[in-house]
Coordinates of C-alpha atoms and ligand atoms in Angstrom, one line a residue:
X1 CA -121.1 -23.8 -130.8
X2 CA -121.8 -26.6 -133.5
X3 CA -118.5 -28.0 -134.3
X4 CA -120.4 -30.0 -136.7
X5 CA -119.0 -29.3 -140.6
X6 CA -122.6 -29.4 -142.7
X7 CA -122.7 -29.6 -146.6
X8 CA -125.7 -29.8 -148.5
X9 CA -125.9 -31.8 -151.5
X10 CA -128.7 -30.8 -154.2
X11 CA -129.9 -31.7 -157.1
X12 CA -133.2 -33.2 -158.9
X13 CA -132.3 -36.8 -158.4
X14 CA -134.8 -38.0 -160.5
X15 CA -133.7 -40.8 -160.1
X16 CA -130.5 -40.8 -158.2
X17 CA -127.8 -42.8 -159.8
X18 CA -124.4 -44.7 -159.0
X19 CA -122.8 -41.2 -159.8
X20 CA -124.4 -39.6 -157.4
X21 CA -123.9 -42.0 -154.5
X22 CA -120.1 -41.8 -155.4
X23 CA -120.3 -38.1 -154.9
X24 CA -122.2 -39.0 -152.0
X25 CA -119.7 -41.2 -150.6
X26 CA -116.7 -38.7 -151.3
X27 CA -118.4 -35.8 -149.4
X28 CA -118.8 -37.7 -146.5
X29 CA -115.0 -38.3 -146.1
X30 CA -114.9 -34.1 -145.7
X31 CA -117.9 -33.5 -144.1
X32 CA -119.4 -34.5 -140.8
X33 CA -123.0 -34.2 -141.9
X34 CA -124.5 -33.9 -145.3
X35 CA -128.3 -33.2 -146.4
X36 CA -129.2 -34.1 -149.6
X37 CA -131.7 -31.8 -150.9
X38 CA -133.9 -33.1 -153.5
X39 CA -135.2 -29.6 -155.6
X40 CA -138.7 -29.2 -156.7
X41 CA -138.2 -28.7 -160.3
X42 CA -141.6 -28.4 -162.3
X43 CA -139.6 -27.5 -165.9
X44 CA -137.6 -30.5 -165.2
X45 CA -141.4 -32.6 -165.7
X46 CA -139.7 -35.2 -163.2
X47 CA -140.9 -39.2 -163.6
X48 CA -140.9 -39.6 -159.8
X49 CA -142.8 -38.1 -157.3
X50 CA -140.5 -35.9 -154.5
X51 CA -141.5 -38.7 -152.5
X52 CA -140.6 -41.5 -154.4
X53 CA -137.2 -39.8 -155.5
X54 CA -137.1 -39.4 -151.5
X55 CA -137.8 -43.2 -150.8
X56 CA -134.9 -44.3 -153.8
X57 CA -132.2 -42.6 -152.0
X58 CA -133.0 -43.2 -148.5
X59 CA -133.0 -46.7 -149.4
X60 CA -129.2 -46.3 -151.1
X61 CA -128.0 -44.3 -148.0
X62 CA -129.2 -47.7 -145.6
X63 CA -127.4 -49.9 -148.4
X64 CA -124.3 -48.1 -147.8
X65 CA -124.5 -47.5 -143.9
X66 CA -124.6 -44.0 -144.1
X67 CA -127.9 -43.1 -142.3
X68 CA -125.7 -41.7 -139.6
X69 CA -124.0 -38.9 -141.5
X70 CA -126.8 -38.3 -144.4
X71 CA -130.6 -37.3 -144.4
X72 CA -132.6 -36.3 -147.0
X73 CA -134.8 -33.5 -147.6
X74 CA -137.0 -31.5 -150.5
X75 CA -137.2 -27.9 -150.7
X76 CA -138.4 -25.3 -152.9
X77 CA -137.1 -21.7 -153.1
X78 CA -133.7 -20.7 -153.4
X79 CA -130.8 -23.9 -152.0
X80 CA -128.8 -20.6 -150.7
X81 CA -131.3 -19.7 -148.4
X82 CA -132.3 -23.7 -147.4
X83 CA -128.3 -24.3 -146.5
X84 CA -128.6 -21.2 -144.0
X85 CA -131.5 -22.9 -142.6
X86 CA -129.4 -26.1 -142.1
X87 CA -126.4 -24.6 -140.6
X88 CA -124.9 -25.7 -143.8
X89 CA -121.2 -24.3 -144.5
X90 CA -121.3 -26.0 -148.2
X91 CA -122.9 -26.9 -151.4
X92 CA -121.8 -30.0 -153.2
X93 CA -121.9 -30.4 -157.2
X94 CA -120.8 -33.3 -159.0
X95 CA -118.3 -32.5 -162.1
X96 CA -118.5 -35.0 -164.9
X97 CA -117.3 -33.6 -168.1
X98 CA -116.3 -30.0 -169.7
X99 CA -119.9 -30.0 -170.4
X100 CA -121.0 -29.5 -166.7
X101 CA -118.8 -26.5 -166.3
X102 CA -120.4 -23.5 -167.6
X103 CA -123.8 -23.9 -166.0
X104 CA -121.5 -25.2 -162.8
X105 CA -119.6 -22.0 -163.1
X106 CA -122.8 -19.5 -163.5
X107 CA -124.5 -21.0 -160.5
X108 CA -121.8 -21.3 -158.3
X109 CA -121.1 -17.7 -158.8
X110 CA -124.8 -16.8 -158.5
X111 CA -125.0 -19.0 -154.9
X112 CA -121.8 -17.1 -153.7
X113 CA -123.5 -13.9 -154.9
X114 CA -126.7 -14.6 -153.1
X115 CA -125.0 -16.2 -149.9
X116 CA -120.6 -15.2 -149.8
X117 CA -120.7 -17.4 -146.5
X118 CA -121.7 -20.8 -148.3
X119 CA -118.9 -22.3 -150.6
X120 CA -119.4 -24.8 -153.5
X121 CA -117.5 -27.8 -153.6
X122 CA -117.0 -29.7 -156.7
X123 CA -116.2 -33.7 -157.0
X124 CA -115.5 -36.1 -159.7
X125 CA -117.2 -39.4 -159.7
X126 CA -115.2 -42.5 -160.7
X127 CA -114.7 -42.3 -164.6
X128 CA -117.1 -45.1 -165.2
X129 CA -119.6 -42.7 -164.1
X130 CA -118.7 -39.4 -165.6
X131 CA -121.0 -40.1 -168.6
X132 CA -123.5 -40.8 -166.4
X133 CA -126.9 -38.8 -166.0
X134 CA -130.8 -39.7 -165.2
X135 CA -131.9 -39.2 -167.9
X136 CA -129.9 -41.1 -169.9
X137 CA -130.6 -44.3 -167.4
X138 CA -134.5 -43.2 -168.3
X139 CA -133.9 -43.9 -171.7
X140 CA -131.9 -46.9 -171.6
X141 CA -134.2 -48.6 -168.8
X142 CA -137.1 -47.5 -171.2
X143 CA -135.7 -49.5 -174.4
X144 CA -135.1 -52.5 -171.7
X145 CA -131.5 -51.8 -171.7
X146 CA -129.5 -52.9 -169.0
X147 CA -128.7 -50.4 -166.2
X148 CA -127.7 -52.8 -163.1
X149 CA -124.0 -51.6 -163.3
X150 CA -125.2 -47.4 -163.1
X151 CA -128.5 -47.4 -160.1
X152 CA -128.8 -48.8 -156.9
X153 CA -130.9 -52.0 -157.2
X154 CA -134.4 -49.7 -155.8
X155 CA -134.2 -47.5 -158.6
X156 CA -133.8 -50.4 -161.0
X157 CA -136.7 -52.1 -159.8
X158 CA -138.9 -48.7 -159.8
X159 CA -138.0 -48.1 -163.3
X160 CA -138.9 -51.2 -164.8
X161 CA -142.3 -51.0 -162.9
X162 CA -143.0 -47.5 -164.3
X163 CA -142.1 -48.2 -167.8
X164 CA -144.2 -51.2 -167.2
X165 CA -147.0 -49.2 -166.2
X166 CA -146.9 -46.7 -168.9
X167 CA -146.7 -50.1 -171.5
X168 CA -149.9 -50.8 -170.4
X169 CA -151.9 -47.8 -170.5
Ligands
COA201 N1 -123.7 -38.8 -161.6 C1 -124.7 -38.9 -162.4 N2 -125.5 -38.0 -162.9 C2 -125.2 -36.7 -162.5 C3 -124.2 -36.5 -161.5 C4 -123.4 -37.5 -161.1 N3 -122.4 -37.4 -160.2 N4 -124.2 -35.1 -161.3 C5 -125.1 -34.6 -162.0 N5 -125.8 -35.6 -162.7 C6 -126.8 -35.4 -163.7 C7 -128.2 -35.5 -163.2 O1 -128.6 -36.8 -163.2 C8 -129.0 -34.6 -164.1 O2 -129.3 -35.4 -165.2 P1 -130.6 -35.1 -166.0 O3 -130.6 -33.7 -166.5 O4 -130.5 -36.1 -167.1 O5 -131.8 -35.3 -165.1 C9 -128.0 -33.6 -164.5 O6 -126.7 -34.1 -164.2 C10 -128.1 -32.3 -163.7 O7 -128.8 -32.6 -162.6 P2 -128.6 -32.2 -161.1 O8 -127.2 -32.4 -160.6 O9 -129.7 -32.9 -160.3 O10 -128.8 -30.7 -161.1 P3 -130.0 -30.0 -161.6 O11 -129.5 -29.1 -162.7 O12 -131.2 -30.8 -161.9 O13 -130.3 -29.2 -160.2 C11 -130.3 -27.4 -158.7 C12 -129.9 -28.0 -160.0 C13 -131.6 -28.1 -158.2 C14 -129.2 -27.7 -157.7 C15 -130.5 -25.9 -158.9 O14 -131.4 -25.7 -160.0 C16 -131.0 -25.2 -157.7 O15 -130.2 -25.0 -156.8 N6 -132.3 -24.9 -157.7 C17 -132.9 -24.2 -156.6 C18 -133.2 -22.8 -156.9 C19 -132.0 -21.9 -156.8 O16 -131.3 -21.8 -155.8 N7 -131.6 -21.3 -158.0 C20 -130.5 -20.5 -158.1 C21 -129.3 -21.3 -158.4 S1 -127.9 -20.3 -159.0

């Protein structure tokens, strides 16, 4: 028997942030193995490509020595069904503010609806993060704000490059 305690972590990660990394990092002192599922969200009308969202966070997971204990994965379809797959005995949410809580509430109860087995664990990031999200580091990096302190030094880079990009068009 797999002794093995697996959480998944999902979200849209577009792109992934300090905040999420500090989740990240908390989850891994409960759980043994975590898979960080990166949704396919067409109504979100992401910046970065599943692949390039995938490329930013493996690069953060090597810069803090977690390849061991952390993969990363897209799926599409219901993130119930893709933590059966997985073996997965939990679903990991960030909680920043109030705000998060009713949407937090109505899906958790919907996952445990759709799957009782799988349970949702909630974290709080650091409070420098709590006001933290990607799009706000999408706005800021497009008004050539500076967002060193809030994304792993990938994303930075990646960001100024697209806004860059779409300068020039
Ligand atoms: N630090 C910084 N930002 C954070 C954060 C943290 N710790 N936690 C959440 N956020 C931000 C994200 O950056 C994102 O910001 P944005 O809206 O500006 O992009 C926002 O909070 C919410 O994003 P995220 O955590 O990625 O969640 P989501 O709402 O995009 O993703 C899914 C939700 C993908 C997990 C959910 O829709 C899902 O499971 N979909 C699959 C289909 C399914 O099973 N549906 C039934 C669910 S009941």
């Amino acid at each position: 028997m797999n002794q093995q305690r697996t959480a998944v972590y999902p979200g849209t990660f577009d792109p992934i942030t300090n905040g999420h990394l500090d989740i990240l990092v908390r989850g891994c002192d409960l759980f043994d193995r975590i898979v960080i599922c990166i949704a396919e969200n067409p109504a979100k009308d992401e910046m970065f490509s599943l692949a390039e969202r995938k490329a930013m966070i493996e690069e953060a997971i090597s810069e803090h020595n977690l390849n061991s204990r952390v993969t990363v994965e897209t799926f599409n379809g219901l993130i119930v069904d893709y933590a059966e797959k997985l073996g997965a005995i939990a679903l990991i949410r960030g909680l920043r503010a109030v705000s998060d809580f009713e949407f937090e509430f109505q899906m958790a109860l919907m996952n445990r609806h759709l799957n009782n087995r799988l349970h949702t664990v909630y974290l709080m990031p650091k409070d420098e993060y709590t006001y933290l999200s990607s799009s706000i580091i999408k706005n800021v990096a497009n008004h050539g704000g500076d967002i060193h302190r809030f994304v792993p030094a990938g994303v930075k880079r990646r960001l100024v490059e697209k806004f860059l990009k779409t300068e020039g068009e």
